[in-house]
């Protein structure tokens, strides 16, 4: 009962100025008193030597040290350490479930000894709590306590973080909170925030304030002295019994008064809230940490399902979108995975999102995007049984115009994002609209409209479900004529975390409040339900035709050159392996190839993981980037072993050859290609005895060790076959020389190395208006995100261009050398100049003849400290060369073991580093540094020796300037090869020693065109070359797999093996070559780099040729040795030269693969020119009577599509019509005659 004197003191006073401040005062007082007691854990222990694992610590044999939970526990300085704790908690006798809430509390006060961002991002302290062996939830920056209803053994496994830290454990035990105080606190807090956000002239606002004024005096706050703590003797009511006793009546009064106001109806505005925790699979942490982040997030969300703070919390759902994360959890923590599936079946976990990971959409190949969808659906629908409805990509850096047709071709019509709101210059006009792709396919698109905390214009996908965000989600939404589809994704993210109890309270309070103008109520529909409502309004929806260009993060087309190069190598090696497997299976149908199919799918999954939207764009920290490259190299090795095995299986079926050193050249592209004068049939093979000269080169990946001043350099070895097209050179004066090809006359300057003019021999047309192939050098100072961004104002900050050093003319190429040097009088003939000392680093003309083994171009090897692992890996999958054949079962076993070994390695990568290991590292570092010093004393004139810091895997520290000459300058060495059809390849080696700089190549053309074409997946699209409108100006740097700048009589085409950033404006064509951001990776692109850009100077536009040139550049020939001639003739023998496929019309055959059901092979084609055409597709080696043609979609489900089989031919040949950029897939099913 309330004290009668307290009741008599109630009197209404109207004080408009301080109404909300009074409410705020009450909120603070209740917050100070709502936690009644804290009971420390008993029998507490810890270990500083825990390991990274997914099971409770008690299940491992740790040595435990006693501790007092009642005292602060200091971790002391830690870095990448795992701690474990355990103790017993008891439920107090006075606990009343009706009155009290018990929370298991483990409160760590985080303290970081460094700037906690970028390469020092902590990703900790984070961990997991178990109670009596069962998951409770996460310990992270969003959760330090979880509701419990029983006591027992508490166990915690905690990762202290990646950076140097000195955390303190403040509380370990049970917090007892008063249920009514907590509920009233959140009702007042939520209501107060809402009243601050809505206009003062809102009628309902005054009514709610009146209600609060009537309720607040009912709360007995007389004994609450916050923030002052008095001696106990000064409190009249030490237990605050009067305060707690006043709360039920006050709360009851509040609820009754709120119900007297008008309530929401079904027709009132509402928004949808979906629980979601954005988890970057890799970003400010490597992949292995994300395993724990996902596990921790899932356990916290399930605990919230099972232990809501009140019984009136709405039935919310949690969306988890990535099959990769589910697969991780399935292996890491099977018990929690089963729990996750239990709640998915209860419709509390929403299993939707479609793709294998939330990937980048601009840089992957078309087939890579198809596999993201195919394997995502295969896992979510095929294995887990959950229908997919929506592509959910909230955080990607722009969206390819090919997405609509890829989705539509897979039976998906819905797409959600929020990122386009981050535009720098122009607000996107729509939030719910129909998006039309390059082929005319249309899908329904919806933008999350929750305003972020830093900008009301930029929307966020990591909503806090607070009043500002809920009201903003509705008020920012443009298409309000569709009620109830505005979407708020509630949950902490980027590193996971998910929802909190406060967010759940927010949901409850919002739906208990009366109808307020401008304030929506909440519903909890699934993505599929939201889009069902959108579709009812499809005739009213605006339409957007073309890409969703993000006016931001333009640097992601350039940053981390090796990551991008590796991705292209992975994609094309997968393409080659599947092409070879399709040939093998179609020609020798009786052979079982299930192993190959399963291995290829696993390797696709590894590749798709590396296409995550922070991985491939190059926006990760140093540790993560090294993780990406090492994982990619492992995948490449396994792919190359599969490829070698398949070529052996094919070559052993070929007819007798007695010539020595016979090689088989496989061409896995659907058009005839040449390799150094040798013609290889379309999609097939030929033989040769020619020896191919390989050019070897190295690229670097710097790795941070224990501190930012300690690093090592990982070297990667690559090679390519040097082109052998001889050139004709003439020189008529001291300033120029010319190269004459069958199509072009190219004039070079001897003074600065530039190309002065390129003229077509056929039409006499000049292509240039000024010196071109000129390197441009800019200061690159992004406002916010250096790894992500290129600002328009970089054009205001040009720096001195690289200095031309010299040129040389070879039989088959032109070589040019440049230097970027800070010394005012840089002179490579001056021995004291850093440039003189370092020109030797790019001597890459070491050539190796083709060896007596299968040679796969651009296959890297890791040297130095990592060579042991590589050797073991190679040994474990090396075939028996003496027999020249590999048993399928053996390959299956070996590849599977490799995959499992790599996964086990991932789980161990972040285990604590003991003092002994640190000592070993230090000793090794000291040894290496001593060796470096000794070598540095040697005569520097020996230009053939490598610089001291170039030894792979060698630990380094900052050294005096004289020991770091290679870090002073940037060397550029370019070799130019001239090919057929007006094609020129610029193979460029750069020893890049810059920071905050941008390197571009410039061509000053004489082309007048208002637009340029840019290659994208399965086609191309156009963008403006002017800045007429703000939207045009914002496209000052755009991505493309290739670009073409043409007028009616010809033009200039450019593509690259790893560069995607283009700048074509006002007659100038530029491509961005290298960035040097210090954030997020301070070593981004540092060291030796290699890339090729290809240009074609043409007399007419041939869009299909543009596609072919890009494919030809990035797709290697597969070269196999014919070591053991087939001496047993049979009907199955293959010819030594054969065409496997022939295709006509403006159509590219993009993919050959084994069908998912293994009943045939899938042929995927697309129209490449940009218009209707008729296509004929033939397979000269396949008997027509043995094959049935089944049109299918990207999921390989049968669809209707007209085609005609040519029955006049004995081999398989059929024709069909195809429209602009359309993707068609045909399954060729094997049948018996």
mmCIF file of N, CA and C in Angstrom, residues 77 152 191 211 240 242 300 327 374 385 399 455 497 740 747 877 925 956 982 1018 1055 1067 1151:
data_model
loop_
_atom_site.group_PDB
_atom_site.id
_atom_site.type_symbol
_atom_site.label_atom_id
_atom_site.label_comp_id
_atom_site.label_asym_id
_atom_site.label_seq_id
_atom_site.Cartn_x
_atom_site.Cartn_y
_atom_site.Cartn_z
ATOM 1 N N UNK A 77 47.423 -6.825 -20.360
ATOM 2 C CA UNK A 77 47.515 -6.586 -21.805
ATOM 3 C C UNK A 77 47.342 -7.899 -22.565
ATOM 4 N N UNK A 152 23.148 -22.694 -11.614
ATOM 5 C CA UNK A 152 23.998 -23.816 -11.970
ATOM 6 C C UNK A 152 25.378 -23.368 -12.413
ATOM 7 N N UNK A 191 8.197 6.573 -24.923
ATOM 8 C CA UNK A 191 7.200 7.625 -25.124
ATOM 9 C C UNK A 191 7.857 8.995 -25.139
ATOM 10 N N UNK A 211 -1.464 12.515 -19.999
ATOM 11 C CA UNK A 211 -1.508 11.202 -19.348
ATOM 12 C C UNK A 211 -0.271 10.995 -18.478
ATOM 13 N N UNK A 240 13.695 0.509 -0.703
ATOM 14 C CA UNK A 240 12.839 1.216 -1.672
ATOM 15 C C UNK A 240 11.484 0.523 -1.822
ATOM 16 N N UNK A 242 8.585 1.427 -0.784
ATOM 17 C CA UNK A 242 7.519 2.350 -1.199
ATOM 18 C C UNK A 242 7.589 2.631 -2.705
ATOM 19 N N UNK A 300 22.173 -15.849 -29.174
ATOM 20 C CA UNK A 300 21.490 -14.736 -28.500
ATOM 21 C C UNK A 300 20.059 -14.587 -28.984
ATOM 22 N N UNK A 327 26.035 -23.206 -43.137
ATOM 23 C CA UNK A 327 26.936 -24.348 -43.293
ATOM 24 C C UNK A 327 28.047 -24.303 -42.251
ATOM 25 N N UNK A 374 22.152 -20.388 -57.785
ATOM 26 C CA UNK A 374 21.932 -21.834 -57.904
ATOM 27 C C UNK A 374 22.273 -22.557 -56.610
ATOM 28 N N UNK A 385 14.798 -26.986 -47.065
ATOM 29 C CA UNK A 385 13.375 -27.026 -47.343
ATOM 30 C C UNK A 385 12.650 -25.705 -47.198
ATOM 31 N N UNK A 399 24.610 -1.928 -58.080
ATOM 32 C CA UNK A 399 24.000 -3.184 -58.514
ATOM 33 C C UNK A 399 23.951 -3.269 -60.035
ATOM 34 N N UNK A 455 23.022 10.366 -40.715
ATOM 35 C CA UNK A 455 22.415 11.136 -41.796
ATOM 36 C C UNK A 455 20.978 10.694 -41.997
ATOM 37 N N UNK A 497 25.555 -9.598 -33.928
ATOM 38 C CA UNK A 497 25.053 -9.102 -32.651
ATOM 39 C C UNK A 497 23.558 -9.295 -32.549
ATOM 40 N N UNK A 740 54.380 -1.074 -87.198
ATOM 41 C CA UNK A 740 53.404 -1.367 -88.237
ATOM 42 C C UNK A 740 52.883 -2.789 -88.061
ATOM 43 N N UNK A 747 52.580 5.173 -83.652
ATOM 44 C CA UNK A 747 53.744 6.051 -83.552
ATOM 45 C C UNK A 747 54.048 6.350 -82.091
ATOM 46 N N UNK A 877 48.014 -34.209 -53.001
ATOM 47 C CA UNK A 877 47.130 -34.383 -54.149
ATOM 48 C C UNK A 877 47.903 -34.643 -55.437
ATOM 49 N N UNK A 925 62.536 -13.130 -35.916
ATOM 50 C CA UNK A 925 62.591 -11.768 -36.454
ATOM 51 C C UNK A 925 63.979 -11.181 -36.271
ATOM 52 N N UNK A 956 60.133 -8.273 -40.994
ATOM 53 C CA UNK A 956 60.856 -7.025 -41.161
ATOM 54 C C UNK A 956 60.414 -6.026 -40.106
ATOM 55 N N UNK A 982 43.763 -5.361 -84.652
ATOM 56 C CA UNK A 982 43.961 -4.055 -84.031
ATOM 57 C C UNK A 982 44.071 -4.102 -82.533
ATOM 58 N N UNK A 1018 26.716 -10.838 -68.990
ATOM 59 C CA UNK A 1018 25.785 -11.236 -70.051
ATOM 60 C C UNK A 1018 25.346 -10.047 -70.921
ATOM 61 N N UNK A 1055 40.007 -3.267 -71.991
ATOM 62 C CA UNK A 1055 39.616 -4.252 -70.977
ATOM 63 C C UNK A 1055 40.863 -4.622 -70.200
ATOM 64 N N UNK A 1067 36.115 13.130 -74.538
ATOM 65 C CA UNK A 1067 37.157 12.716 -75.470
ATOM 66 C C UNK A 1067 38.339 12.007 -74.835
ATOM 67 N N UNK A 1151 28.980 -20.967 -70.797
ATOM 68 C CA UNK A 1151 29.256 -22.022 -69.814
ATOM 69 C C UNK A 1151 28.870 -23.388 -70.355
#
